[in-house]
Amino acid sequence: MNSYRGKRVVVMGGAGFIGSFLCERLLRDGAEAVVVFDNLVTGHRRNLAGLEGDARFDFVLHDVCRPLTVAGPVDFVFNLASPASPIDYAQLWLETMRVGSEGTLRGLELAEAKGAVFLQASTSEIYGDPLEHPQRESYTGNVDPTRPRSVYDEAKRYAEALVSAFRRSRGVSTRIVRIFNTYGPRMRLEDGRVVPAFIGQALRGEDFTVFGDGSQTRSFCFVDDLVDGLVKLAASNVTDPVNLGNPDERTMLSFAQAVRDAAGGGGKIVFKPLPEGDPKQRRPDITRAKTLLGWEPRVPLDEGLAKTVAYFRALG
Ligand code: NAD
Ligand code: UDP
């Protein structure tokens, strides 16, 4: 049974990296309409190029902090609107806080008015610099509200609280997904995240810039796997937060080697200062997603990196 056949779906932030793959997946799954609201602050229309000729698809250039209007019924609202890379939100301090708070409010108001399911894209960043490892959904985090990354962490934490309040007080059917580091084609080469940074360096034959001593860890999930989890979660009845990510944990030093294996490049590793508040370790416990959604990632790192490198290579 396909949960999206004939459904009408709104994707806030749909012109971004993850959102554009989500729109494609929803239309492949038979959605009757997919409407994107995006102000293109970090996204781009070219991410949606493959959908522009589809009569079921509509793009609205719109800041989601302003009220959202959609004609006719809506079955699902996915809220992915937010800068997501540390250098993006360090240039968009207030915009990041506004979209996490006012933008989420606008999405919830739309879902309430239409009787739609609302899915909030939260983040592993709500765990801060985690003292529990791997991170389960029950962990409440180690977050400093005034460090530079706090604009993102705290906006996402507030959004989770707002979503929970709408569920309790207004009866809106809500889902919360805590997304761990996700990568794939359509990331921006210059967005500062480690995957495009290392791939760009490899393709240009430059040195790899490892921050700190490179012992900090992340766990990288390929975008197709992540999107599969998003559609499964929205279609489920799970209202508690759910981690989605790939538990394959790497140090940044070993990750630089994995990128070198995938992309070539003769550059050496150079060490740069660790950004303030950079979490030391991160790996999702995905027991809840496995048990309740029957979801787990399928794409191994070498395969996902090969696809991502091919994308960046084709850009020239
Ligand atoms: P992205 O920057 O590529 O996409 C975000 C989209 O939101 C962009 O198209 C941007 O233009 C849009 N947007 C931002 N503010 C807006 C506003 N006020 N009005 C309308 N549109 C607005 O980022 P992404 O990597 O695709 O992330 C998507 C979502 O997933 C974000 O909410 C992010 O916090 C979350 N997330 C991503 C990751 C990851 O590893 N990529 C990890 C955790 C959480
Ligand atoms: N990082 C790095 N070199 C870079 C960019 C990032 O070593 O050129 C490190 C960064 O310090 C962090 C990890 O890679 O420890 C992941 O960074 P990213 O910005 O991709 O994601 P986040 O920190 O939000 O998990």
Coordinates of C-alpha atoms and ligand atoms in Angstrom, one line a residue:
M1 CA 0.0 0.0 0.0
N2 CA 1.5 3.3 -1.1
S3 CA 0.7 6.1 1.4
Y4 CA 1.3 8.9 -1.1
R5 CA -0.8 7.9 -4.1
G6 CA -3.3 10.7 -4.7
K7 CA -2.1 12.7 -1.8
R8 CA -1.4 16.5 -1.8
V9 CA 1.8 17.4 -0.1
V10 CA 3.5 20.7 0.9
V11 CA 7.3 20.8 1.2
M12 CA 8.7 23.8 3.1
G13 CA 12.4 24.2 2.0
G14 CA 11.9 21.9 -1.0
A15 CA 14.5 23.6 -3.2
G16 CA 17.3 22.5 -0.9
F17 CA 19.5 19.5 -0.9
I18 CA 17.3 17.0 1.0
G19 CA 14.0 18.7 0.0
S20 CA 14.5 18.3 -3.7
F21 CA 15.1 14.5 -3.4
L22 CA 12.0 14.3 -1.2
C23 CA 9.8 16.0 -3.8
E24 CA 11.1 13.6 -6.5
R25 CA 10.3 10.6 -4.2
L26 CA 6.8 11.9 -3.4
L27 CA 5.9 12.3 -7.1
R28 CA 7.4 8.9 -7.9
D29 CA 5.2 7.5 -5.2
G30 CA 2.1 8.9 -7.0
A31 CA 1.4 12.1 -5.1
E32 CA -1.3 14.1 -6.8
A33 CA 0.3 17.5 -5.9
V34 CA 3.6 18.6 -4.4
V35 CA 3.9 22.3 -3.6
V36 CA 7.3 23.8 -2.5
F37 CA 7.6 26.9 -0.5
D38 CA 11.2 28.2 -0.5
N39 CA 12.8 31.6 -0.5
L40 CA 16.1 30.2 -2.0
V41 CA 18.2 31.5 0.8
T42 CA 20.4 28.4 0.6
G43 CA 18.4 26.3 -1.9
H44 CA 18.3 26.6 -5.7
R45 CA 15.7 26.1 -8.5
R46 CA 18.2 23.9 -10.4
N47 CA 17.7 21.3 -7.8
L48 CA 14.1 21.0 -9.0
A49 CA 14.9 21.1 -12.7
G50 CA 13.7 17.5 -13.2
L51 CA 10.3 18.4 -11.9
E52 CA 9.5 21.7 -13.6
G53 CA 7.6 20.0 -16.4
D54 CA 5.4 17.9 -14.1
A55 CA 1.9 19.4 -13.9
R56 CA 1.6 18.0 -10.4
F57 CA 4.5 20.1 -9.2
D58 CA 4.4 23.7 -8.1
F59 CA 7.1 26.0 -6.8
V60 CA 6.2 29.1 -4.7
L61 CA 9.0 31.6 -4.0
H62 CA 8.1 32.5 -0.4
D63 CA 9.6 33.1 3.0
V64 CA 7.9 30.5 5.2
C65 CA 7.9 32.9 8.2
R66 CA 5.0 34.5 6.4
P67 CA 1.6 32.8 6.4
L68 CA 1.3 29.9 3.9
T69 CA -1.7 29.7 1.6
V70 CA -2.6 26.6 -0.4
A71 CA -5.8 26.1 -2.4
G72 CA -7.7 22.9 -1.7
P73 CA -6.8 20.0 0.6
V74 CA -3.4 19.2 2.0
D75 CA -2.6 15.7 3.4
F76 CA 1.1 16.2 4.5
V77 CA 3.3 19.2 5.4
F78 CA 7.0 18.5 5.5
N79 CA 9.0 21.3 7.2
L80 CA 12.6 21.2 5.9
A81 CA 13.1 25.0 5.7
S82 CA 16.3 26.1 7.6
P83 CA 19.9 26.8 6.8
A84 CA 21.7 23.5 7.7
S85 CA 25.4 24.1 7.3
P86 CA 27.4 25.7 10.1
I87 CA 28.8 28.4 7.8
D88 CA 25.4 29.1 6.4
Y89 CA 23.8 29.6 9.8
A90 CA 26.8 31.6 11.0
Q91 CA 26.0 34.1 8.2
L92 CA 22.2 33.9 8.8
W93 CA 22.0 34.0 12.6
L94 CA 18.6 35.7 13.0
E95 CA 17.1 34.1 9.8
T96 CA 18.0 30.7 11.3
M97 CA 16.2 31.5 14.6
R98 CA 13.2 33.0 12.8
V99 CA 12.7 30.1 10.4
G100 CA 13.0 27.6 13.2
S101 CA 10.4 29.5 15.3
E102 CA 8.1 31.6 13.1
G103 CA 8.5 29.3 10.0
T104 CA 7.6 26.2 12.0
L105 CA 4.6 28.1 13.5
R106 CA 3.4 28.9 10.0
G107 CA 3.7 25.3 8.9
L108 CA 1.8 24.0 11.9
E109 CA -1.0 26.6 11.3
L110 CA -1.3 25.3 7.8
A111 CA -1.4 21.7 8.9
E112 CA -4.0 22.5 11.5
A113 CA -6.2 24.4 9.1
K114 CA -6.0 21.5 6.5
G115 CA -6.1 18.5 9.0
A116 CA -2.7 17.5 7.5
V117 CA 0.1 15.5 9.0
F118 CA 3.1 17.8 9.9
L119 CA 6.6 16.4 9.8
Q120 CA 9.4 18.6 11.4
A121 CA 13.0 18.1 10.2
S122 CA 14.9 18.3 13.5
T123 CA 18.6 17.4 13.9
S124 CA 21.2 15.5 15.8
E125 CA 22.4 19.0 16.8
I126 CA 19.7 19.1 19.4
Y127 CA 21.9 16.6 21.4
G128 CA 24.7 19.3 21.3
D129 CA 28.1 18.0 22.2
P130 CA 26.7 14.6 23.4
L131 CA 27.9 12.9 26.6
E132 CA 25.8 9.8 25.8
H133 CA 27.1 7.7 22.9
P134 CA 25.5 6.6 20.6
Q135 CA 22.6 9.0 20.9
R136 CA 19.2 7.6 21.7
E137 CA 16.1 9.7 21.4
S138 CA 15.7 9.6 25.2
Y139 CA 19.0 11.6 25.6
T140 CA 18.1 15.3 26.3
G141 CA 21.5 16.7 25.2
N142 CA 24.4 18.9 26.2
V143 CA 23.7 22.2 24.6
D144 CA 25.2 25.6 25.3
P145 CA 22.6 28.3 24.5
T146 CA 25.1 31.1 23.8
R147 CA 27.8 29.4 21.7
P148 CA 27.8 30.2 17.9
R149 CA 26.0 27.0 16.9
S150 CA 23.2 27.7 19.3
V151 CA 21.2 29.7 16.8
Y152 CA 20.6 26.4 15.0
D153 CA 20.5 24.0 17.9
E154 CA 18.1 26.1 20.0
A155 CA 15.8 27.0 17.1
K156 CA 15.5 23.3 16.4
R157 CA 14.9 22.5 20.0
Y158 CA 12.2 25.3 20.2
A159 CA 10.6 23.9 17.0
E160 CA 10.4 20.4 18.6
A161 CA 8.7 22.0 21.6
L162 CA 6.3 24.0 19.4
V163 CA 5.4 20.9 17.4
S164 CA 4.7 18.9 20.6
A165 CA 2.6 21.7 21.9
F166 CA 0.5 21.8 18.7
R167 CA 0.0 18.0 19.0
R168 CA -1.1 18.2 22.6
S169 CA -3.2 21.4 22.6
R170 CA -4.6 21.5 19.0
G171 CA -4.6 17.8 18.1
V172 CA -2.4 18.2 15.1
S173 CA -0.9 14.9 13.9
T174 CA 2.9 15.5 14.1
R175 CA 6.1 13.7 13.4
I176 CA 9.7 14.7 14.5
V177 CA 12.7 13.4 12.7
R178 CA 16.2 14.0 14.1
I179 CA 18.4 13.9 11.0
F180 CA 22.0 13.0 11.4
N181 CA 24.7 14.1 8.9
T182 CA 23.4 13.4 5.4
Y183 CA 25.3 13.7 2.2
G184 CA 24.8 13.2 -1.6
P185 CA 24.5 15.0 -4.9
R186 CA 23.1 18.6 -4.8
M187 CA 25.0 19.7 -1.7
R188 CA 26.7 23.0 -2.6
L189 CA 30.4 22.7 -3.1
E190 CA 31.0 25.9 -1.1
D191 CA 28.5 25.2 1.8
G192 CA 31.4 24.4 4.2
R193 CA 30.1 21.0 5.3
V194 CA 32.8 18.3 5.4
V195 CA 31.6 16.2 2.5
P196 CA 31.6 18.8 -0.2
A197 CA 34.7 20.4 1.3
F198 CA 36.8 17.3 1.1
I199 CA 35.4 16.2 -2.3
G200 CA 36.1 19.7 -3.7
Q201 CA 39.6 19.6 -2.3
A202 CA 40.2 16.1 -3.8
L203 CA 38.9 17.1 -7.3
R204 CA 41.1 20.3 -7.3
G205 CA 44.1 18.4 -6.1
E206 CA 44.3 20.6 -2.9
D207 CA 45.2 19.6 0.6
F208 CA 42.4 18.2 2.9
T209 CA 41.6 20.7 5.7
V210 CA 40.9 18.6 8.8
F211 CA 39.7 20.7 11.7
G212 CA 41.2 20.0 15.1
D213 CA 43.2 16.8 15.4
G214 CA 40.6 15.0 13.2
S215 CA 39.6 12.6 16.0
Q216 CA 36.1 13.9 16.2
T217 CA 33.5 11.6 14.7
R218 CA 30.4 11.8 12.5
S219 CA 28.2 9.1 10.9
F220 CA 27.2 9.8 7.3
C221 CA 23.9 8.8 5.7
F222 CA 23.3 8.8 1.9
V223 CA 20.4 11.1 0.9
D224 CA 18.3 8.3 -0.7
D225 CA 18.3 6.3 2.5
L226 CA 17.3 9.4 4.5
V227 CA 14.4 10.3 2.2
D228 CA 13.1 6.8 2.5
G229 CA 13.0 7.2 6.2
L230 CA 11.2 10.6 6.0
V231 CA 8.4 9.2 3.8
K232 CA 8.1 6.1 6.1
L233 CA 7.9 8.2 9.2
A234 CA 5.3 10.7 7.9
A235 CA 3.1 7.8 6.8
S236 CA 3.4 6.1 10.2
N237 CA 1.6 7.0 13.4
V238 CA 4.8 7.5 15.4
T239 CA 4.6 10.9 17.2
D240 CA 7.7 10.5 19.4
P241 CA 11.0 11.8 17.9
V242 CA 12.9 9.4 15.6
N243 CA 16.6 9.4 14.8
L244 CA 17.4 8.8 11.1
G245 CA 21.0 8.4 10.2
N246 CA 23.7 5.8 9.3
P247 CA 25.5 4.4 12.4
D248 CA 28.7 3.9 10.4
E249 CA 30.9 6.2 12.5
R250 CA 34.1 7.7 11.2
T251 CA 36.8 10.0 12.6
M252 CA 37.4 13.0 10.3
L253 CA 40.9 11.8 9.6
S254 CA 39.6 8.4 8.4
F255 CA 36.8 10.2 6.5
A256 CA 39.4 12.2 4.6
Q257 CA 41.0 8.9 3.5
A258 CA 37.6 7.6 2.4
V259 CA 37.1 10.6 0.2
R260 CA 40.6 10.3 -1.2
D261 CA 39.8 6.6 -2.0
A262 CA 36.6 7.7 -3.8
A263 CA 37.8 10.8 -5.6
G264 CA 41.5 10.5 -5.9
G265 CA 43.6 13.6 -5.4
G266 CA 47.2 13.7 -4.1
G267 CA 46.7 16.4 -1.5
K268 CA 48.0 15.9 2.0
I269 CA 46.1 16.5 5.3
V270 CA 46.6 19.9 6.9
F271 CA 45.2 20.7 10.3
K272 CA 43.1 23.8 10.9
P273 CA 41.6 25.1 14.2
L274 CA 38.5 23.3 15.4
P275 CA 35.4 25.6 15.2
E276 CA 34.0 26.7 18.6
G277 CA 31.5 24.2 19.9
D278 CA 32.2 21.5 17.3
P279 CA 30.8 18.2 18.7
K280 CA 33.4 15.6 19.5
Q281 CA 31.3 12.5 18.6
R282 CA 28.1 11.7 16.9
R283 CA 26.4 8.4 16.0
P284 CA 22.7 7.6 15.9
D285 CA 21.1 4.8 17.8
I286 CA 18.5 3.8 15.2
T287 CA 16.7 1.1 17.2
R288 CA 13.5 3.1 17.2
A289 CA 13.5 3.6 13.4
K290 CA 14.2 -0.1 12.8
T291 CA 11.6 -1.3 15.2
L292 CA 8.8 1.1 14.5
L293 CA 9.3 2.0 10.8
G294 CA 11.2 -1.1 9.5
W295 CA 13.8 1.4 8.3
E296 CA 17.6 1.1 8.1
P297 CA 20.1 2.6 5.8
R298 CA 21.2 0.5 2.8
V299 CA 23.9 2.5 1.0
P300 CA 27.4 1.9 2.2
L301 CA 29.8 4.9 2.5
D302 CA 32.0 3.9 -0.5
E303 CA 28.9 3.6 -2.8
G304 CA 27.3 6.9 -1.7
L305 CA 30.6 8.7 -2.0
A306 CA 31.2 7.4 -5.5
K307 CA 27.7 8.8 -6.5
T308 CA 28.4 12.1 -4.8
V309 CA 31.9 12.4 -6.4
A310 CA 30.4 11.6 -9.8
Y311 CA 27.9 14.5 -9.3
F312 CA 30.6 17.0 -8.4
R313 CA 32.9 15.9 -11.2
A314 CA 30.1 16.4 -13.7
L315 CA 29.6 20.0 -12.6
G316 CA 33.2 20.6 -13.9
Ligands
NAD1 P1 19.5 23.2 2.5 O1 20.1 24.4 3.0 O2 20.0 22.6 1.2 O3 17.9 23.3 2.4 C1 17.1 24.1 3.2 C2 16.1 24.8 2.3 O4 15.3 25.7 3.2 C3 16.8 25.7 1.3 O5 16.2 25.5 0.0 C4 16.5 27.1 1.8 O6 16.4 28.1 0.7 C5 15.1 26.9 2.5 N1 14.8 28.0 3.5 C6 15.6 28.4 4.5 N2 15.0 29.4 5.2 C7 13.8 29.6 4.5 C8 12.7 30.5 4.7 N3 12.7 31.4 5.7 N4 11.6 30.4 3.9 C9 11.6 29.5 2.9 N5 12.6 28.6 2.6 C10 13.7 28.7 3.5 O7 19.7 22.1 3.7 P2 19.4 20.5 3.8 O8 20.7 19.9 4.1 O9 18.6 20.1 2.6 O10 18.6 20.4 5.1 C11 17.1 20.3 5.0 C12 16.6 20.2 6.4 O11 17.1 19.1 7.1 C13 16.9 21.4 7.3 O12 15.8 21.7 8.1 C14 18.1 20.9 8.2 O13 18.1 21.6 9.4 C15 17.7 19.4 8.3 N6 18.9 18.6 8.6 C16 19.8 18.4 7.6 C17 21.0 17.7 7.9 C18 22.0 17.3 6.8 O14 23.0 16.7 7.1 N7 21.8 17.8 5.6 C19 21.2 17.2 9.2 C20 20.2 17.5 10.1 C21 19.1 18.2 9.8
UDP2 N1 35.3 19.5 9.1 C1 36.7 19.4 8.8 N2 37.1 20.0 7.7 C2 36.3 20.8 6.9 C3 34.9 20.9 7.2 C4 34.5 20.3 8.4 O1 37.4 18.7 9.5 O2 36.8 21.3 5.9 C5 34.8 18.8 10.3 C6 34.0 19.7 11.3 O3 34.9 20.3 12.2 C7 33.1 18.6 12.0 C8 32.9 17.6 10.9 O4 33.9 17.8 9.9 O5 33.8 18.0 13.1 C9 31.5 17.6 10.2 O6 31.3 19.0 9.9 P1 30.0 19.5 9.1 O7 30.1 20.9 9.0 O8 29.9 18.7 7.8 O9 28.8 19.0 10.0 P2 28.4 19.2 11.5 O10 29.6 19.7 12.3 O11 27.3 20.1 11.5 O12 28.1 17.8 12.0

